[in-house]
Coordinates of C-alpha atoms and ligand atoms in Angstrom, one line a residue:
M85 CA -7.0 -15.0 -4.7
E86 CA -8.4 -12.9 -7.6
R87 CA -6.6 -13.1 -10.9
I88 CA -6.0 -9.6 -12.0
G89 CA -6.0 -8.1 -15.5
F90 CA -4.2 -4.7 -15.7
V91 CA -4.7 -2.4 -18.7
G92 CA -2.6 0.8 -19.2
L93 CA 1.0 0.5 -18.1
G94 CA 2.1 4.2 -18.1
L95 CA 3.7 6.4 -15.5
M96 CA 1.1 5.2 -12.9
G97 CA -0.1 1.8 -14.2
K98 CA 3.3 0.2 -14.6
P99 CA 4.4 0.7 -11.0
M100 CA 0.9 -0.2 -9.7
A101 CA 1.0 -3.4 -11.7
K102 CA 4.4 -4.2 -10.3
N103 CA 3.1 -3.8 -6.8
L104 CA 0.3 -6.3 -7.5
L105 CA 2.9 -8.8 -8.6
K106 CA 5.0 -8.1 -5.5
A107 CA 1.9 -8.8 -3.4
G108 CA 1.6 -12.3 -5.0
Y109 CA -1.2 -11.8 -7.4
E110 CA -1.4 -13.6 -10.7
L111 CA -1.3 -10.8 -13.3
V112 CA -2.3 -10.5 -17.0
V113 CA -1.3 -7.2 -18.6
Y114 CA -2.3 -5.2 -21.7
N115 CA -0.9 -1.9 -23.0
R116 CA -1.2 -0.1 -26.3
S117 CA 2.6 -0.1 -26.9
R118 CA 4.4 -3.4 -26.3
G119 CA 7.5 -2.2 -24.3
P120 CA 5.9 -1.9 -20.8
M121 CA 4.1 -5.3 -21.2
E122 CA 7.4 -7.0 -21.9
E123 CA 8.9 -5.3 -18.9
L124 CA 6.1 -6.7 -16.7
A125 CA 6.4 -10.1 -18.4
K126 CA 10.0 -10.3 -17.3
L127 CA 8.7 -10.0 -13.7
G128 CA 6.2 -12.8 -14.1
A129 CA 3.1 -11.3 -15.6
E130 CA 1.3 -12.8 -18.6
M131 CA 0.8 -10.7 -21.7
A132 CA -2.7 -10.5 -23.3
E133 CA -3.3 -10.1 -27.0
S134 CA -6.1 -7.5 -26.5
P135 CA -8.4 -6.1 -23.7
S136 CA -10.9 -8.8 -24.6
D137 CA -8.3 -11.6 -24.2
L138 CA -7.2 -10.0 -20.9
A139 CA -10.8 -9.9 -19.6
E140 CA -11.4 -13.6 -20.5
R141 CA -8.4 -14.5 -18.3
S142 CA -9.2 -12.3 -15.2
T143 CA -11.6 -12.1 -12.3
V144 CA -10.8 -8.4 -11.6
I145 CA -9.8 -6.0 -14.3
V146 CA -8.0 -2.8 -13.3
E147 CA -7.7 -0.1 -16.0
M148 CA -5.4 2.9 -15.8
V149 CA -5.5 4.6 -19.3
P150 CA -5.6 8.5 -19.6
D151 CA -9.1 9.6 -20.5
I152 CA -12.7 8.7 -21.6
P153 CA -11.9 8.1 -25.3
D154 CA -9.1 5.7 -24.3
I155 CA -11.4 3.8 -21.8
N156 CA -14.1 3.6 -24.5
D157 CA -11.5 2.0 -26.8
V158 CA -10.4 -0.4 -24.0
V159 CA -14.0 -1.4 -23.1
F160 CA -16.2 -1.1 -26.1
S161 CA -14.0 -1.6 -29.2
E162 CA -14.1 -4.8 -31.4
R163 CA -11.3 -6.3 -29.2
G164 CA -12.5 -4.6 -26.0
V165 CA -13.2 -5.8 -22.5
M166 CA -16.9 -6.2 -23.1
K167 CA -16.3 -8.9 -25.6
G168 CA -14.4 -11.2 -23.2
V169 CA -15.5 -10.2 -19.7
K170 CA -17.1 -13.0 -17.5
E171 CA -20.2 -12.6 -15.4
G172 CA -19.2 -12.1 -11.7
S173 CA -16.0 -10.2 -12.6
V174 CA -15.2 -6.7 -11.3
F175 CA -14.0 -3.8 -13.5
I176 CA -12.1 -1.1 -11.7
D177 CA -11.5 2.3 -13.3
M178 CA -8.5 3.9 -11.5
S179 CA -7.9 6.7 -14.0
T180 CA -9.4 10.2 -13.4
N181 CA -12.5 11.2 -15.3
S182 CA -16.1 12.3 -14.9
P183 CA -18.5 11.0 -12.2
S184 CA -21.3 10.8 -14.7
Y185 CA -19.2 8.6 -16.9
S186 CA -18.6 6.2 -13.9
K187 CA -22.4 5.9 -13.6
F188 CA -22.7 5.1 -17.3
L189 CA -19.9 2.5 -17.1
A190 CA -21.5 0.9 -14.0
E191 CA -24.8 0.6 -15.9
E192 CA -23.1 -0.9 -19.0
F193 CA -21.2 -3.5 -17.0
S194 CA -24.3 -4.4 -14.9
K195 CA -26.0 -5.6 -18.2
K196 CA -23.2 -8.2 -18.4
G197 CA -23.5 -9.2 -14.7
V198 CA -20.2 -7.4 -14.0
E199 CA -19.5 -5.2 -11.0
F200 CA -17.9 -1.7 -11.4
L201 CA -15.9 0.5 -9.1
D202 CA -14.5 4.0 -9.8
A203 CA -11.3 4.2 -7.8
P204 CA -9.1 7.1 -8.8
V205 CA -5.8 7.7 -7.0
S206 CA -3.7 10.5 -5.6
G207 CA 0.0 10.5 -4.6
G208 CA 1.7 10.9 -8.0
D209 CA 4.2 8.5 -9.7
K210 CA 6.1 8.5 -6.4
G211 CA 3.1 7.1 -4.5
A212 CA 2.5 4.6 -7.3
I213 CA 6.1 3.3 -7.1
E214 CA 6.2 3.2 -3.3
G215 CA 2.7 1.6 -3.0
T216 CA 1.6 4.5 -0.9
L217 CA -1.2 5.9 -3.0
T218 CA -4.4 7.4 -1.7
I219 CA -7.3 5.6 -3.3
M220 CA -10.9 6.9 -3.3
V221 CA -13.6 4.4 -4.2
G222 CA -17.2 4.7 -5.4
G223 CA -19.5 1.7 -6.0
K224 CA -21.3 -1.0 -3.9
E225 CA -19.7 -1.4 -0.5
E226 CA -19.6 -5.2 -0.7
V227 CA -17.7 -5.0 -4.0
F228 CA -15.3 -2.5 -2.4
E229 CA -14.7 -5.0 0.5
R230 CA -14.0 -7.8 -2.1
C231 CA -11.4 -5.6 -3.8
L232 CA -9.8 -4.1 -0.6
P233 CA -6.8 -6.4 -0.6
I234 CA -6.1 -5.4 -4.2
F235 CA -6.2 -1.7 -3.2
R236 CA -4.0 -2.3 -0.2
A237 CA -1.3 -3.8 -2.5
M238 CA -1.1 -0.4 -4.3
G239 CA -2.0 2.2 -1.7
R240 CA -1.8 3.1 1.9
H241 CA -4.9 5.3 2.5
I242 CA -8.0 3.7 1.1
F243 CA -11.4 5.5 1.3
Y244 CA -14.8 4.2 0.5
M245 CA -16.7 7.3 -0.5
G246 CA -20.2 6.1 -1.5
P247 CA -22.1 5.0 -4.6
H248 CA -20.8 4.9 -8.2
G249 CA -19.2 8.2 -9.2
S250 CA -18.2 9.2 -5.6
G251 CA -14.6 8.2 -6.1
Q252 CA -14.3 10.4 -9.2
M253 CA -16.2 13.3 -7.5
S254 CA -13.7 13.0 -4.6
K255 CA -10.8 13.0 -7.0
L256 CA -12.1 16.2 -8.8
C257 CA -12.3 17.9 -5.4
N258 CA -8.7 16.8 -4.8
Q259 CA -7.6 18.2 -8.1
I260 CA -8.9 21.7 -7.2
A261 CA -6.5 21.6 -4.3
V262 CA -3.7 20.1 -6.4
A263 CA -3.9 22.7 -9.1
S264 CA -4.4 25.7 -6.8
N265 CA -1.4 24.5 -4.8
M266 CA 0.8 24.4 -8.0
A267 CA -0.3 27.9 -9.0
G268 CA 0.4 29.2 -5.5
I269 CA 3.9 27.8 -5.6
C270 CA 4.5 29.4 -9.1
E271 CA 3.3 32.8 -7.8
A272 CA 5.4 32.6 -4.7
L273 CA 8.5 31.6 -6.7
T274 CA 7.8 34.5 -9.2
L275 CA 7.7 37.1 -6.4
G276 CA 10.6 35.6 -4.5
S277 CA 12.7 35.4 -7.7
K278 CA 12.0 39.0 -8.8
A279 CA 12.8 40.2 -5.3
G280 CA 16.1 38.5 -5.3
L281 CA 15.4 36.0 -2.5
D282 CA 17.3 32.7 -2.1
L283 CA 14.7 30.4 -3.7
N284 CA 16.1 27.2 -2.2
K285 CA 15.8 28.7 1.3
L286 CA 12.4 30.1 0.4
V287 CA 11.0 26.6 -0.6
E288 CA 12.5 25.1 2.6
L289 CA 11.0 27.8 4.8
I290 CA 7.5 27.7 3.2
G291 CA 7.6 23.9 3.4
S292 CA 8.3 24.0 7.1
G293 CA 5.3 26.3 7.9
A294 CA 1.7 26.7 7.1
G295 CA 2.3 27.0 3.4
G296 CA 3.8 23.5 3.2
S297 CA 2.2 20.9 0.9
W298 CA 3.0 17.7 -1.1
A299 CA 3.7 19.9 -4.1
M300 CA 6.0 22.2 -2.2
K301 CA 8.0 19.2 -0.9
N302 CA 8.1 17.2 -4.2
L303 CA 7.6 19.6 -7.1
A304 CA 9.0 23.0 -6.0
P305 CA 12.6 21.5 -5.8
K306 CA 12.1 20.1 -9.3
I307 CA 11.2 23.6 -10.6
L308 CA 14.4 25.1 -9.0
K309 CA 16.5 22.4 -10.7
G310 CA 14.8 23.1 -14.1
D311 CA 13.3 19.6 -14.1
F312 CA 10.0 19.7 -15.9
E313 CA 9.7 16.0 -16.7
P314 CA 6.4 14.5 -15.8
G315 CA 5.3 12.6 -12.8
F316 CA 1.9 13.9 -13.6
K317 CA 1.4 15.3 -17.1
S318 CA 0.0 18.9 -17.6
S319 CA -2.4 17.6 -20.2
H320 CA -3.9 15.2 -17.6
L321 CA -4.4 18.0 -15.1
R322 CA -6.1 20.1 -17.8
K323 CA -8.4 17.1 -18.4
D324 CA -9.2 16.8 -14.6
L325 CA -10.0 20.6 -14.4
R326 CA -12.3 20.2 -17.5
Y327 CA -14.3 17.4 -15.7
T328 CA -14.3 19.6 -12.5
I329 CA -15.9 22.4 -14.4
K330 CA -18.4 20.0 -16.1
A331 CA -19.4 18.6 -12.6
A332 CA -19.8 22.2 -11.3
E333 CA -22.1 23.0 -14.3
E334 CA -24.2 20.0 -13.6
L335 CA -24.6 21.2 -10.0
N336 CA -25.0 24.9 -10.9
L337 CA -21.9 25.9 -8.9
A338 CA -19.5 28.8 -9.3
L339 CA -15.9 27.4 -9.0
P340 CA -13.9 30.4 -10.1
F341 CA -10.4 29.0 -9.2
S342 CA -11.0 25.8 -11.2
S343 CA -12.0 27.9 -14.3
L344 CA -8.9 30.1 -14.0
L345 CA -6.6 27.1 -13.5
Y346 CA -8.2 25.3 -16.5
Q347 CA -7.4 28.4 -18.6
L348 CA -3.8 28.4 -17.4
Y349 CA -3.3 24.7 -18.2
N350 CA -5.0 25.2 -21.5
S351 CA -2.4 27.8 -22.4
L352 CA 0.4 25.5 -21.2
V353 CA -0.9 22.7 -23.4
G354 CA -1.2 25.2 -26.3
K355 CA 2.5 26.0 -25.9
G356 CA 3.2 22.4 -26.6
L357 CA 4.0 21.5 -23.0
G358 CA 1.2 19.1 -22.3
E359 CA 3.5 16.2 -21.9
K360 CA 5.6 18.0 -19.3
G361 CA 4.9 17.7 -15.6
T362 CA 2.3 20.0 -13.9
Q363 CA 5.3 22.0 -12.4
A364 CA 5.9 23.3 -16.0
L365 CA 3.2 25.9 -15.1
M366 CA 6.2 27.8 -13.8
L367 CA 7.3 28.3 -17.4
L368 CA 4.1 30.2 -18.1
F369 CA 4.7 32.4 -15.0
K370 CA 8.2 33.1 -16.2
E371 CA 6.9 34.2 -19.6
L372 CA 4.2 36.4 -18.1
N373 CA 6.7 38.1 -15.8
R374 CA 9.8 38.3 -17.9
L375 CA 11.8 36.1 -15.5
Ligands
NAP493 P1 0.4 7.9 -19.0 O1 1.8 7.9 -18.5 O2 0.1 8.8 -20.2 O3 0.0 6.4 -19.4 C1 -1.1 6.0 -20.0 C2 -0.9 4.5 -20.5 O4 -2.2 4.1 -21.0 C3 0.2 4.4 -21.5 O5 1.0 3.3 -21.2 C4 -0.6 4.1 -22.8 O6 0.0 3.3 -23.7 C5 -1.8 3.4 -22.3 N1 -3.0 3.5 -23.2 C6 -3.6 4.6 -23.7 N2 -4.6 4.3 -24.4 C7 -4.7 3.0 -24.4 C8 -5.5 2.0 -25.0 N3 -6.5 2.4 -25.8 N4 -5.3 0.7 -24.8 C9 -4.3 0.3 -24.0 N5 -3.5 1.1 -23.4 C10 -3.7 2.5 -23.6 O7 -0.7 8.3 -17.9 P2 -0.6 8.2 -16.3 O8 0.2 9.4 -15.8 O9 -0.2 6.8 -16.0 O10 -2.1 8.5 -16.0 C11 -3.1 7.5 -16.1 C12 -4.4 8.1 -15.4 O11 -4.1 8.3 -14.0 C13 -4.9 9.4 -15.9 O12 -6.3 9.5 -15.9 C14 -4.3 10.4 -14.9 O13 -5.0 11.6 -14.9 C15 -4.4 9.6 -13.6 N6 -3.5 10.0 -12.6 C16 -2.2 10.2 -12.9 C17 -1.3 10.6 -11.8 C18 0.2 10.9 -12.1 O14 0.8 11.4 -11.1 N7 0.7 10.6 -13.2 C19 -1.8 10.7 -10.5 C20 -3.1 10.4 -10.2 C21 -3.9 10.0 -11.3 P3 1.3 3.8 -24.6 O15 2.5 3.2 -24.0 O16 1.0 3.3 -26.0 O17 1.3 5.3 -24.6

């Protein structure tokens, strides 16, 4: 059985790491703040002193930190993964970022004889807790096969999408649908609210028909309760839309909805709501429409 090192124990990483422990894996953990590491240690994980220390003690390293600057810190800093990683190991980036960065990481790890997979996830903190994530993987197929049992411990729907970067590209496509969905829900609730409809009934009826979606089921009820706490932070969705637009530019594509959604989430982050959940977009619609 692989010995897994897990870096980044946030809203997603912590429950994912817990599921690896539940599946019987030996686990070494590292996180910037100490609290989540201690929580995992109580459940049987070992704590590492640094990403480098973690890499020395693992055969597969899973990383779930927010964005590229954070991954650069985890991988390339003085106490980073590159300093300790052993030849023949696998590094799996499960966060969401740019497909071109995945190709760069794959190249850098290959210089050390280390395999790389980009394996971002979908399904929210709920999916992470319940172990039902959708996982989309890019990299060599034989490395994917080696890591499949690890993915199965954290997710329910696992897709091999092709070479390095294909996992991230799939996730960016997914995020276009996620963000459009959220904006659609906010517009529907704005119109329904101004028209005096029963919003609880409205959410139930849209959810039971062709307008239904994961967000309608899980996030619209939170909006109605005034719960804007994050399962998925608005600042992270803004990041994903930024990488979507960058990928579109590299391919000379017009993605007008992604650009519009990026601007909306820019404004939300500008209002100081980046740490709130993506459903906080409703607060922007309320302000725009004097609700
Ligand atoms: P999060 O709650 O902000 O957690 C990030 C974790 O990474 C925190 O525990 C943070 O430590 C740690 N961290 C940051 N920089 C670090 C560093 N240099 N070294 C070690 N640890 C570091 O984020 P999240 O929601 O779990 O998201 C993680 C990634 O998954 C993002 O790319 C996001 O877009 C993606 N994602 C999220 C969701 C979701 O629903 N939340 C769904 C799919 C994909 P501290 O405790 O010190 O802050």
